[in-house]
PDB file of C-alpha atoms in Angstrom:
ATOM      1  CA  MET A   1     -43.599-239.212  44.214  1.00  0.00           C
ATOM      2  CA  LEU A   2     -40.072-237.841  44.636  1.00  0.00           C
ATOM      3  CA  MET A   3     -37.934-237.660  41.507  1.00  0.00           C
ATOM      4  CA  VAL A   4     -34.502-236.547  40.343  1.00  0.00           C
ATOM      5  CA  VAL A   5     -34.170-235.431  36.710  1.00  0.00           C
ATOM      6  CA  ALA A   6     -31.046-234.584  34.703  1.00  0.00           C
ATOM      7  CA  GLN A   7     -30.101-233.453  31.201  1.00  0.00           C
ATOM      8  CA  ASP A   8     -27.746-235.233  28.826  1.00  0.00           C
ATOM      9  CA  GLY A   9     -25.196-233.723  26.449  1.00  0.00           C
ATOM     10  CA  ASN A  10     -27.815-233.287  23.740  1.00  0.00           C
ATOM     11  CA  ASN A  11     -30.102-231.254  26.045  1.00  0.00           C
ATOM     12  CA  ASN A  12     -32.548-234.154  26.385  1.00  0.00           C
ATOM     13  CA  ILE A  13     -34.245-234.608  29.746  1.00  0.00           C
ATOM     14  CA  PHE A  14     -34.224-238.018  31.400  1.00  0.00           C
ATOM     15  CA  PRO A  15     -35.311-239.262  34.853  1.00  0.00           C
ATOM     16  CA  VAL A  16     -32.505-240.456  37.099  1.00  0.00           C
ATOM     17  CA  ALA A  17     -34.477-242.020  39.946  1.00  0.00           C
ATOM     18  CA  PHE A  18     -37.890-241.875  41.579  1.00  0.00           C
ATOM     19  CA  THR A  19     -39.604-243.192  44.671  1.00  0.00           C
ATOM     20  CA  ILE A  20     -43.052-243.140  46.225  1.00  0.00           C
ATOM     21  CA  VAL A  21     -43.284-241.910  49.818  1.00  0.00           C
ATOM     22  CA  GLU A  22     -46.012-240.732  52.139  1.00  0.00           C
ATOM     23  CA  GLY A  23     -45.147-237.073  51.576  1.00  0.00           C
ATOM     24  CA  GLU A  24     -42.362-234.489  51.420  1.00  0.00           C
ATOM     25  CA  THR A  25     -41.125-235.265  54.912  1.00  0.00           C
ATOM     26  CA  VAL A  26     -37.628-235.442  56.359  1.00  0.00           C
ATOM     27  CA  ALA A  27     -37.906-239.243  56.510  1.00  0.00           C
ATOM     28  CA  GLY A  28     -39.082-239.441  52.891  1.00  0.00           C
ATOM     29  CA  TRP A  29     -36.337-237.213  51.521  1.00  0.00           C
ATOM     30  CA  SER A  30     -33.702-238.900  53.706  1.00  0.00           C
ATOM     31  CA  PHE A  31     -34.674-242.305  52.326  1.00  0.00           C
ATOM     32  CA  PHE A  32     -34.561-240.980  48.774  1.00  0.00           C
ATOM     33  CA  LEU A  33     -31.284-239.035  48.947  1.00  0.00           C
ATOM     34  CA  ARG A  34     -29.509-241.765  50.906  1.00  0.00           C
ATOM     35  CA  ASN A  35     -30.347-244.448  48.340  1.00  0.00           C
ATOM     36  CA  LEU A  36     -29.754-242.036  45.453  1.00  0.00           C
ATOM     37  CA  GLN A  37     -26.213-241.416  46.655  1.00  0.00           C
ATOM     38  CA  GLU A  38     -25.496-245.081  47.376  1.00  0.00           C
ATOM     39  CA  TYR A  39     -26.921-246.782  44.291  1.00  0.00           C
ATOM     40  CA  VAL A  40     -27.315-244.177  41.543  1.00  0.00           C
ATOM     41  CA  ALA A  41     -25.346-240.930  41.881  1.00  0.00           C
ATOM     42  CA  SER A  42     -22.126-241.815  43.678  1.00  0.00           C
ATOM     43  CA  GLN A  43     -19.848-239.616  41.540  1.00  0.00           C
ATOM     44  CA  PRO A  44     -18.356-236.329  42.867  1.00  0.00           C
ATOM     45  CA  ASP A  45     -19.108-232.749  41.807  1.00  0.00           C
ATOM     46  CA  LEU A  46     -22.892-233.101  41.858  1.00  0.00           C
ATOM     47  CA  CYS A  47     -25.206-230.109  42.030  1.00  0.00           C
ATOM     48  CA  LEU A  48     -28.678-230.570  43.494  1.00  0.00           C
ATOM     49  CA  ILE A  49     -31.173-227.828  42.555  1.00  0.00           C
ATOM     50  CA  SER A  50     -34.412-227.708  44.531  1.00  0.00           C
ATOM     51  CA  ASP A  51     -36.786-225.394  46.314  1.00  0.00           C
ATOM     52  CA  ARG A  52     -36.158-224.252  49.885  1.00  0.00           C
ATOM     53  CA  HIS A  53     -38.216-227.017  51.442  1.00  0.00           C
ATOM     54  CA  ALA A  54     -36.940-227.576  54.972  1.00  0.00           C
ATOM     55  CA  SER A  55     -37.101-231.376  54.660  1.00  0.00           C
ATOM     56  CA  ILE A  56     -34.767-231.346  51.622  1.00  0.00           C
ATOM     57  CA  GLU A  57     -32.272-229.109  53.400  1.00  0.00           C
ATOM     58  CA  SER A  58     -32.364-231.309  56.500  1.00  0.00           C
ATOM     59  CA  ALA A  59     -31.958-234.544  54.536  1.00  0.00           C
ATOM     60  CA  TYR A  60     -29.060-233.151  52.502  1.00  0.00           C
ATOM     61  CA  ASN A  61     -27.185-231.911  55.571  1.00  0.00           C
ATOM     62  CA  ASN A  62     -27.813-235.053  57.639  1.00  0.00           C
ATOM     63  CA  PRO A  63     -24.501-236.959  58.086  1.00  0.00           C
ATOM     64  CA  ALA A  64     -26.428-240.243  58.280  1.00  0.00           C
ATOM     65  CA  ASN A  65     -27.397-239.872  54.616  1.00  0.00           C
ATOM     66  CA  ASP A  66     -23.738-239.643  53.500  1.00  0.00           C
ATOM     67  CA  TRP A  67     -24.564-237.017  50.886  1.00  0.00           C
ATOM     68  CA  HIS A  68     -22.532-233.918  51.694  1.00  0.00           C
ATOM     69  CA  TRP A  69     -20.024-235.817  53.825  1.00  0.00           C
ATOM     70  CA  GLN A  70     -19.427-238.528  51.234  1.00  0.00           C
ATOM     71  CA  HIS A  71     -19.071-235.967  48.433  1.00  0.00           C
ATOM     72  CA  PRO A  72     -17.746-232.704  49.927  1.00  0.00           C
ATOM     73  CA  THR A  73     -17.548-231.217  46.430  1.00  0.00           C
ATOM     74  CA  SER A  74     -21.297-231.573  45.900  1.00  0.00           C
ATOM     75  CA  THR A  75     -23.511-228.504  46.309  1.00  0.00           C
ATOM     76  CA  HIS A  76     -27.146-227.820  47.072  1.00  0.00           C
ATOM     77  CA  VAL A  77     -28.585-224.659  45.530  1.00  0.00           C
ATOM     78  CA  TYR A  78     -32.029-223.096  45.177  1.00  0.00           C
ATOM     79  CA  CYS A  79     -34.372-222.623  42.235  1.00  0.00           C
ATOM     80  CA  ILE A  80     -34.676-218.904  41.434  1.00  0.00           C
ATOM     81  CA  ARG A  81     -38.393-219.221  40.620  1.00  0.00           C
ATOM     82  CA  HIS A  82     -39.079-220.663  44.060  1.00  0.00           C
ATOM     83  CA  ILE A  83     -36.966-217.915  45.616  1.00  0.00           C
ATOM     84  CA  ALA A  84     -39.071-215.323  43.793  1.00  0.00           C
ATOM     85  CA  HIS A  85     -42.273-217.002  44.945  1.00  0.00           C
ATOM     86  CA  ASN A  86     -41.075-217.032  48.561  1.00  0.00           C
ATOM     87  CA  PHE A  87     -40.086-213.387  48.191  1.00  0.00           C
ATOM     88  CA  VAL A  88     -43.548-212.306  47.033  1.00  0.00           C
ATOM     89  CA  ARG A  89     -45.218-214.376  49.732  1.00  0.00           C
ATOM     90  CA  GLU A  90     -43.090-212.845  52.515  1.00  0.00           C
ATOM     91  CA  ILE A  91     -42.648-209.250  51.303  1.00  0.00           C
ATOM     92  CA  LYS A  92     -45.992-208.834  49.490  1.00  0.00           C
ATOM     93  CA  ASP A  93     -44.386-206.729  46.754  1.00  0.00           C
ATOM     94  CA  ARG A  94     -44.818-208.133  43.256  1.00  0.00           C
ATOM     95  CA  HIS A  95     -43.203-205.126  41.585  1.00  0.00           C
ATOM     96  CA  LEU A  96     -39.791-206.109  43.009  1.00  0.00           C
ATOM     97  CA  ARG A  97     -40.071-209.729  41.925  1.00  0.00           C
ATOM     98  CA  LYS A  98     -38.513-209.125  38.510  1.00  0.00           C
ATOM     99  CA  THR A  99     -35.643-207.164  40.074  1.00  0.00           C
ATOM    100  CA  LEU A 100     -34.912-210.099  42.373  1.00  0.00           C
ATOM    101  CA  VAL A 101     -34.931-212.548  39.454  1.00  0.00           C
ATOM    102  CA  ASN A 102     -32.601-210.267  37.482  1.00  0.00           C
ATOM    103  CA  ALA A 103     -30.219-210.269  40.443  1.00  0.00           C
ATOM    104  CA  GLY A 104     -30.235-214.071  40.470  1.00  0.00           C
ATOM    105  CA  TYR A 105     -29.428-214.294  36.768  1.00  0.00           C
ATOM    106  CA  ALA A 106     -26.798-211.504  36.865  1.00  0.00           C
ATOM    107  CA  LEU A 107     -23.350-212.572  35.663  1.00  0.00           C
ATOM    108  CA  THR A 108     -21.263-210.170  37.750  1.00  0.00           C
ATOM    109  CA  GLN A 109     -21.250-209.276  41.429  1.00  0.00           C
ATOM    110  CA  PRO A 110     -21.444-205.481  40.807  1.00  0.00           C
ATOM    111  CA  THR A 111     -24.642-206.079  38.817  1.00  0.00           C
ATOM    112  CA  ILE A 112     -26.154-207.907  41.786  1.00  0.00           C
ATOM    113  CA  GLN A 113     -25.213-204.978  44.030  1.00  0.00           C
ATOM    114  CA  HIS A 114     -26.995-202.646  41.596  1.00  0.00           C
ATOM    115  CA  TYR A 115     -30.219-204.667  41.742  1.00  0.00           C
ATOM    116  CA  ARG A 116     -29.927-205.004  45.518  1.00  0.00           C
ATOM    117  CA  SER A 117     -29.657-201.212  45.833  1.00  0.00           C
ATOM    118  CA  GLU A 118     -32.844-200.820  43.807  1.00  0.00           C
ATOM    119  CA  ILE A 119     -34.649-203.255  46.097  1.00  0.00           C
ATOM    120  CA  VAL A 120     -33.383-201.604  49.297  1.00  0.00           C
ATOM    121  CA  LEU A 121     -34.374-198.122  48.106  1.00  0.00           C
ATOM    122  CA  SER A 122     -37.862-199.345  47.293  1.00  0.00           C
ATOM    123  CA  ASN A 123     -38.345-201.570  50.359  1.00  0.00           C
ATOM    124  CA  PRO A 124     -35.708-201.885  53.127  1.00  0.00           C
ATOM    125  CA  ASP A 125     -37.453-204.994  54.509  1.00  0.00           C
ATOM    126  CA  ALA A 126     -37.059-206.665  51.123  1.00  0.00           C
ATOM    127  CA  GLY A 127     -33.346-205.901  51.201  1.00  0.00           C
ATOM    128  CA  SER A 128     -33.042-207.524  54.623  1.00  0.00           C
ATOM    129  CA  TRP A 129     -34.896-210.582  53.322  1.00  0.00           C
ATOM    130  CA  ILE A 130     -32.546-211.190  50.408  1.00  0.00           C
ATOM    131  CA  ASP A 131     -29.501-210.516  52.594  1.00  0.00           C
ATOM    132  CA  SER A 132     -30.623-213.388  54.828  1.00  0.00           C
ATOM    133  CA  LEU A 133     -30.043-215.818  51.938  1.00  0.00           C
ATOM    134  CA  ALA A 134     -26.568-217.091  51.158  1.00  0.00           C
ATOM    135  CA  ARG A 135     -25.833-215.607  47.737  1.00  0.00           C
ATOM    136  CA  GLU A 136     -24.010-218.665  46.476  1.00  0.00           C
ATOM    137  CA  LYS A 137     -27.302-220.536  46.919  1.00  0.00           C
ATOM    138  CA  TRP A 138     -29.408-218.513  44.475  1.00  0.00           C
ATOM    139  CA  THR A 139     -27.182-216.300  42.292  1.00  0.00           C
ATOM    140  CA  ARG A 140     -24.924-217.126  39.368  1.00  0.00           C
ATOM    141  CA  ALA A 141     -22.322-214.470  40.046  1.00  0.00           C
ATOM    142  CA  TYR A 142     -21.493-215.822  43.517  1.00  0.00           C
ATOM    143  CA  HIS A 143     -21.583-219.463  42.447  1.00  0.00           C
ATOM    144  CA  ASN A 144     -18.554-221.360  41.158  1.00  0.00           C
ATOM    145  CA  GLY A 145     -20.207-222.555  37.966  1.00  0.00           C
ATOM    146  CA  GLU A 146     -21.485-225.943  39.155  1.00  0.00           C
ATOM    147  CA  ARG A 147     -24.999-225.041  38.016  1.00  0.00           C
ATOM    148  CA  TRP A 148     -23.907-224.810  34.350  1.00  0.00           C
ATOM    149  CA  GLY A 149     -26.512-222.142  33.695  1.00  0.00           C
ATOM    150  CA  HIS A 150     -29.443-224.019  35.258  1.00  0.00           C
ATOM    151  CA  MET A 151     -31.262-221.617  37.568  1.00  0.00           C
ATOM    152  CA  THR A 152     -34.636-223.368  37.963  1.00  0.00           C
ATOM    153  CA  THR A 153     -36.136-226.807  38.537  1.00  0.00           C
ATOM    154  CA  ASN A 154     -37.942-226.646  35.189  1.00  0.00           C
ATOM    155  CA  LEU A 155     -36.417-229.987  34.211  1.00  0.00           C
ATOM    156  CA  VAL A 156     -38.424-231.662  36.954  1.00  0.00           C
ATOM    157  CA  GLU A 157     -41.535-229.594  36.295  1.00  0.00           C
ATOM    158  CA  SER A 158     -41.468-230.757  32.664  1.00  0.00           C
ATOM    159  CA  MET A 159     -42.066-234.312  33.861  1.00  0.00           C
ATOM    160  CA  ASN A 160     -45.426-233.143  35.195  1.00  0.00           C
ATOM    161  CA  GLY A 161     -47.191-233.953  31.954  1.00  0.00           C
ATOM    162  CA  VAL A 162     -45.412-237.292  31.578  1.00  0.00           C
ATOM    163  CA  PHE A 163     -46.940-238.607  34.799  1.00  0.00           C
ATOM    164  CA  LYS A 164     -50.265-236.857  34.348  1.00  0.00           C
ATOM    165  CA  GLY A 165     -52.184-239.986  33.409  1.00  0.00           C
ATOM    166  CA  ILE A 166     -50.773-242.447  35.955  1.00  0.00           C
ATOM    167  CA  ARG A 167     -50.879-240.746  39.326  1.00  0.00           C
ATOM    168  CA  ASN A 168     -54.433-241.970  40.045  1.00  0.00           C
ATOM    169  CA  LEU A 169     -53.486-245.622  39.532  1.00  0.00           C
ATOM    170  CA  LEU A 170     -53.069-248.218  42.246  1.00  0.00           C
ATOM    171  CA  ILE A 171     -49.675-248.378  43.896  1.00  0.00           C
ATOM    172  CA  THR A 172     -48.428-251.413  41.907  1.00  0.00           C
ATOM    173  CA  ALA A 173     -49.406-249.878  38.570  1.00  0.00           C
ATOM    174  CA  LEU A 174     -48.002-246.529  39.706  1.00  0.00           C
ATOM    175  CA  VAL A 175     -44.581-248.133  40.142  1.00  0.00           C
ATOM    176  CA  GLU A 176     -44.736-250.267  37.007  1.00  0.00           C
ATOM    177  CA  ALA A 177     -45.699-247.444  34.617  1.00  0.00           C
ATOM    178  CA  PRO A 178     -42.569-245.256  35.147  1.00  0.00           C
ATOM    179  CA  TYR A 179     -40.370-248.357  35.168  1.00  0.00           C
ATOM    180  CA  PHE A 180     -41.572-249.578  31.767  1.00  0.00           C
ATOM    181  CA  ARG A 181     -41.456-246.066  30.300  1.00  0.00           C
ATOM    182  CA  MET A 182     -37.881-245.576  31.467  1.00  0.00           C
ATOM    183  CA  ALA A 183     -36.865-248.981  30.099  1.00  0.00           C
ATOM    184  CA  SER A 184     -38.293-248.073  26.694  1.00  0.00           C
ATOM    185  CA  LEU A 185     -36.758-244.577  26.748  1.00  0.00           C
ATOM    186  CA  PHE A 186     -33.262-245.726  27.680  1.00  0.00           C
ATOM    187  CA  SER A 187     -33.344-248.555  25.133  1.00  0.00           C
ATOM    188  CA  THR A 188     -34.429-246.251  22.291  1.00  0.00           C
ATOM    189  CA  ARG A 189     -31.913-243.509  23.074  1.00  0.00           C
ATOM    190  CA  GLY A 190     -29.164-246.041  23.690  1.00  0.00           C
ATOM    191  CA  GLN A 191     -29.663-247.533  20.216  1.00  0.00           C
ATOM    192  CA  ARG A 192     -29.701-244.061  18.681  1.00  0.00           C
ATOM    193  CA  TRP A 193     -26.454-242.857  20.241  1.00  0.00           C
ATOM    194  CA  SER A 194     -24.769-246.176  19.610  1.00  0.00           C
ATOM    195  CA  ALA A 195     -25.483-245.701  15.906  1.00  0.00           C
ATOM    196  CA  VAL A 196     -24.245-242.098  16.048  1.00  0.00           C
ATOM    197  CA  ARG A 197     -20.992-243.155  17.685  1.00  0.00           C
ATOM    198  CA  GLU A 198     -20.481-245.962  15.157  1.00  0.00           C
ATOM    199  CA  SER A 199     -20.865-243.393  12.370  1.00  0.00           C
ATOM    200  CA  GLY A 200     -17.757-241.634  13.670  1.00  0.00           C
ATOM    201  CA  GLN A 201     -19.459-238.509  15.028  1.00  0.00           C
ATOM    202  CA  LEU A 202     -17.535-237.277  18.078  1.00  0.00           C
ATOM    203  CA  PHE A 203     -19.896-234.686  19.565  1.00  0.00           C
ATOM    204  CA  SER A 204     -23.658-234.489  20.041  1.00  0.00           C
ATOM    205  CA  GLU A 205     -25.980-232.683  17.650  1.00  0.00           C
ATOM    206  CA  SER A 206     -26.551-229.924  20.196  1.00  0.00           C
ATOM    207  CA  CYS A 207     -22.800-229.395  20.558  1.00  0.00           C
ATOM    208  CA  MET A 208     -22.232-229.358  16.794  1.00  0.00           C
ATOM    209  CA  ASN A 209     -24.931-226.713  16.318  1.00  0.00           C
ATOM    210  CA  PHE A 210     -23.423-224.657  19.138  1.00  0.00           C
ATOM    211  CA  LEU A 211     -19.928-224.810  17.631  1.00  0.00           C
ATOM    212  CA  LYS A 212     -21.297-223.751  14.260  1.00  0.00           C
ATOM    213  CA  GLU A 213     -23.138-220.822  15.845  1.00  0.00           C
ATOM    214  CA  GLN A 214     -20.090-219.710  17.837  1.00  0.00           C
ATOM    215  CA  SER A 215     -17.858-219.948  14.763  1.00  0.00           C
ATOM    216  CA  THR A 216     -20.154-217.478  13.036  1.00  0.00           C
ATOM    217  CA  LYS A 217     -20.075-215.130  16.035  1.00  0.00           C
ATOM    218  CA  ALA A 218     -16.261-215.322  16.211  1.00  0.00           C
ATOM    219  CA  ASN A 219     -16.021-213.345  12.999  1.00  0.00           C
ATOM    220  CA  SER A 220     -17.221-210.267  14.864  1.00  0.00           C
ATOM    221  CA  HIS A 221     -14.860-210.666  17.856  1.00  0.00           C
ATOM    222  CA  HIS A 222     -12.208-208.034  18.343  1.00  0.00           C
ATOM    223  CA  VAL A 223      -8.894-209.470  19.577  1.00  0.00           C
ATOM    224  CA  THR A 224      -6.057-207.327  20.935  1.00  0.00           C
ATOM    225  CA  ALA A 225      -2.659-208.942  21.547  1.00  0.00           C
ATOM    226  CA  PHE A 226      -1.023-207.673  24.763  1.00  0.00           C
ATOM    227  CA  ASP A 227       1.854-210.156  24.989  1.00  0.00           C
ATOM    228  CA  ARG A 228       2.433-212.373  21.986  1.00  0.00           C
ATOM    229  CA  PHE A 229       5.168-214.340  23.796  1.00  0.00           C
ATOM    230  CA  ASN A 230       2.980-215.342  26.746  1.00  0.00           C
ATOM    231  CA  ARG A 231      -0.125-215.471  24.545  1.00  0.00           C
ATOM    232  CA  THR A 232      -2.045-212.843  26.475  1.00  0.00           C
ATOM    233  CA  PHE A 233      -4.974-211.384  24.569  1.00  0.00           C
ATOM    234  CA  SER A 234      -8.018-209.242  25.154  1.00  0.00           C
ATOM    235  CA  VAL A 235     -11.169-210.501  23.440  1.00  0.00           C
ATOM    236  CA  ARG A 236     -14.329-208.419  23.233  1.00  0.00           C
ATOM    237  CA  GLU A 237     -17.310-210.659  22.727  1.00  0.00           C
ATOM    238  CA  THR A 238     -20.904-211.275  23.729  1.00  0.00           C
ATOM    239  CA  ILE A 239     -20.782-213.819  26.530  1.00  0.00           C
ATOM    240  CA  ASP A 240     -23.572-216.346  26.910  1.00  0.00           C
ATOM    241  CA  HIS A 241     -23.348-218.313  30.162  1.00  0.00           C
ATOM    242  CA  ASN A 242     -26.495-220.338  29.579  1.00  0.00           C
ATOM    243  CA  GLU A 243     -24.703-223.285  27.997  1.00  0.00           C
ATOM    244  CA  GLY A 244     -25.619-226.313  29.996  1.00  0.00           C
ATOM    245  CA  LEU A 245     -22.880-228.913  30.323  1.00  0.00           C
ATOM    246  CA  PRO A 246     -19.107-229.510  30.488  1.00  0.00           C
ATOM    247  CA  CYS A 247     -17.346-230.243  27.178  1.00  0.00           C
ATOM    248  CA  GLN A 248     -16.862-233.907  28.085  1.00  0.00           C
ATOM    249  CA  GLN A 249     -20.623-234.331  28.441  1.00  0.00           C
ATOM    250  CA  TYR A 250     -21.180-233.363  24.791  1.00  0.00           C
ATOM    251  CA  LYS A 251     -19.251-236.334  23.410  1.00  0.00           C
ATOM    252  CA  THR A 252     -21.234-239.229  21.943  1.00  0.00           C
ATOM    253  CA  ASN A 253     -19.297-241.699  24.108  1.00  0.00           C
ATOM    254  CA  THR A 254     -20.569-239.945  27.244  1.00  0.00           C
ATOM    255  CA  LEU A 255     -24.097-239.764  25.842  1.00  0.00           C
ATOM    256  CA  LEU A 256     -24.062-243.491  25.171  1.00  0.00           C
ATOM    257  CA  GLU A 257     -22.901-244.179  28.730  1.00  0.00           C
ATOM    258  CA  VAL A 258     -25.979-242.357  30.044  1.00  0.00           C
ATOM    259  CA  TYR A 259     -28.338-244.797  28.324  1.00  0.00           C
ATOM    260  CA  ASN A 260     -26.072-247.849  28.267  1.00  0.00           C
ATOM    261  CA  VAL A 261     -27.955-249.565  31.087  1.00  0.00           C
ATOM    262  CA  THR A 262     -30.267-252.557  31.194  1.00  0.00           C
ATOM    263  CA  PHE A 263     -33.677-252.860  32.811  1.00  0.00           C
ATOM    264  CA  PRO A 264     -34.459-256.444  33.866  1.00  0.00           C
ATOM    265  CA  VAL A 265     -37.864-257.768  32.859  1.00  0.00           C
ATOM    266  CA  ILE A 266     -40.246-258.054  35.783  1.00  0.00           C
ATOM    267  CA  ALA A 267     -40.818-261.749  36.363  1.00  0.00           C
ATOM    268  CA  LYS A 268     -44.193-263.315  36.921  1.00  0.00           C
ATOM    269  CA  GLU A 269     -45.316-262.930  40.519  1.00  0.00           C
ATOM    270  CA  ASP A 270     -45.034-266.678  41.118  1.00  0.00           C
ATOM    271  CA  TYR A 271     -41.242-266.362  40.739  1.00  0.00           C
ATOM    272  CA  TRP A 272     -40.800-263.476  43.162  1.00  0.00           C
ATOM    273  CA  LEU A 273     -38.683-263.999  46.259  1.00  0.00           C
ATOM    274  CA  GLU A 274     -40.574-264.229  49.511  1.00  0.00           C
ATOM    275  CA  TYR A 275     -40.906-260.802  51.135  1.00  0.00           C
ATOM    276  CA  ASP A 276     -40.070-260.561  54.839  1.00  0.00           C
ATOM    277  CA  GLY A 277     -40.168-256.777  55.364  1.00  0.00           C
ATOM    278  CA  GLU A 278     -42.783-254.438  56.752  1.00  0.00           C
ATOM    279  CA  VAL A 279     -46.393-254.826  55.644  1.00  0.00           C
ATOM    280  CA  VAL A 280     -48.520-251.751  54.995  1.00  0.00           C
ATOM    281  CA  TRP A 281     -52.279-252.099  55.445  1.00  0.00           C
ATOM    282  CA  LYS A 282     -54.760-249.715  53.919  1.00  0.00           C
ATOM    283  CA  ASN A 283     -56.898-247.433  56.077  1.00  0.00           C
ATOM    284  CA  ASP A 284     -60.369-247.013  54.596  1.00  0.00           C
ATOM    285  CA  MET A 285     -60.952-244.007  56.855  1.00  0.00           C
ATOM    286  CA  MET A 286     -58.338-242.047  54.893  1.00  0.00           C
ATOM    287  CA  ARG A 287     -59.988-242.669  51.552  1.00  0.00           C
ATOM    288  CA  ARG A 288     -61.225-239.523  49.853  1.00  0.00           C
ATOM    289  CA  LYS A 289     -64.960-239.661  49.379  1.00  0.00           C
ATOM    290  CA  LYS A 290     -65.566-237.713  46.210  1.00  0.00           C
ATOM    291  CA  LYS A 291     -68.259-238.291  43.629  1.00  0.00           C
ATOM    292  CA  GLY A 292     -67.234-239.544  40.210  1.00  0.00           C
ATOM    293  CA  ARG A 293     -63.830-240.461  38.898  1.00  0.00           C
ATOM    294  CA  PRO A 294     -60.867-238.214  39.767  1.00  0.00           C
ATOM    295  CA  ASN A 295     -59.909-235.732  37.085  1.00  0.00           C
ATOM    296  CA  SER A 296     -56.369-236.125  35.779  1.00  0.00           C
ATOM    297  CA  THR A 297     -55.244-232.592  35.015  1.00  0.00           C
ATOM    298  CA  CYS A 298     -51.945-230.765  35.172  1.00  0.00           C
ATOM    299  CA  ILE A 299     -50.430-230.835  38.655  1.00  0.00           C
ATOM    300  CA  ARG A 300     -50.433-227.210  39.760  1.00  0.00           C
ATOM    301  CA  THR A 301     -47.451-226.067  41.774  1.00  0.00           C
ATOM    302  CA  GLU A 302     -46.584-222.798  43.465  1.00  0.00           C
ATOM    303  CA  MET A 303     -44.586-221.782  40.394  1.00  0.00           C
ATOM    304  CA  ASP A 304     -47.708-221.842  38.220  1.00  0.00           C
ATOM    305  CA  VAL A 305     -49.037-218.710  39.921  1.00  0.00           C
ATOM    306  CA  ARG A 306     -48.713-215.812  37.510  1.00  0.00           C
ATOM    307  CA  ASP A 307     -48.978-212.108  38.133  1.00  0.00           C
ATOM    308  CA  LYS A 308     -52.282-210.531  37.180  1.00  0.00           C
ATOM    309  CA  MET A 309     -52.222-208.522  33.970  1.00  0.00           C
ATOM    310  CA  GLU A 310     -52.320-204.774  34.568  1.00  0.00           C
ATOM    311  CA  ARG A 311     -55.169-203.317  32.552  1.00  0.00           C
ATOM    312  CA  LYS A 312     -54.634-199.882  30.947  1.00  0.00           C
ATOM    313  CA  CYS A 313     -56.697-197.526  28.876  1.00  0.00           C
ATOM    314  CA  SER A 314     -56.253-198.280  25.163  1.00  0.00           C
ATOM    315  CA  ILE A 315     -56.070-194.509  24.397  1.00  0.00           C
ATOM    316  CA  CYS A 316     -53.959-192.849  27.083  1.00  0.00           C
ATOM    317  CA  ARG A 317     -52.358-196.071  28.498  1.00  0.00           C
TER     318      ARG A 317
END
């Protein structure tokens, strides 16, 4: 199952679209991204965060899918956790993994150069590896802000548990389950934010809490006026670039628009239109022959691999 997930102005995660394909192939991703752009996400200034899977890169850059060519302001960037995993797999040096991640999260370009120097001094091959990646693809300092602080694909990974209990179902039930869950989710949140807007509240709860927190911090800011006529000031503050969304996205009107959609009820099969497309027949030879019922556990991904704990003497360390 391929899925696109987003976050609303109250920091709530919601699925945008999903499809079931034979695998993470160029054809599968092309079908998904093409229809995503045409029917769901046709607005400009989109940022797609994914791993470095070659099929995703190929589908995104394919003119036939009308993604990058239809929206030249859209960008495709990489998840820093996947970059770190690829780094360890290629370089075989886990000690430099944290330095690479720090470089990705760095807010200034000189800071990235500092971390790069540390990597090159420790392992020149590692320095060549990171230099082969376009920095605007995996660092914050070289990006133009379209990521809004999101450096990983954790939003998608969080849906892992949601679909834990349905992935062993038959294909019809596998499609119906997410559809009904999304219909219920959008209806519930739509009613909630409609009531919030009717109450006169302009911004989301997350935004209101953020403004309150920043108002408290502002008391400790030191402001120096350099030109009071042109309103030029120097402000010393602690900058936090992890805020997630543009100001417009925090308004209750925008939040309501996210969930202000309708999901038609699936009619009884007798009322379905006659299907005249391709017919897929099952192949019993491809059926997995395992004893017992399949276990439905957490779907492990390459990002679930953790470094082994370094054991030290409790006395001398």
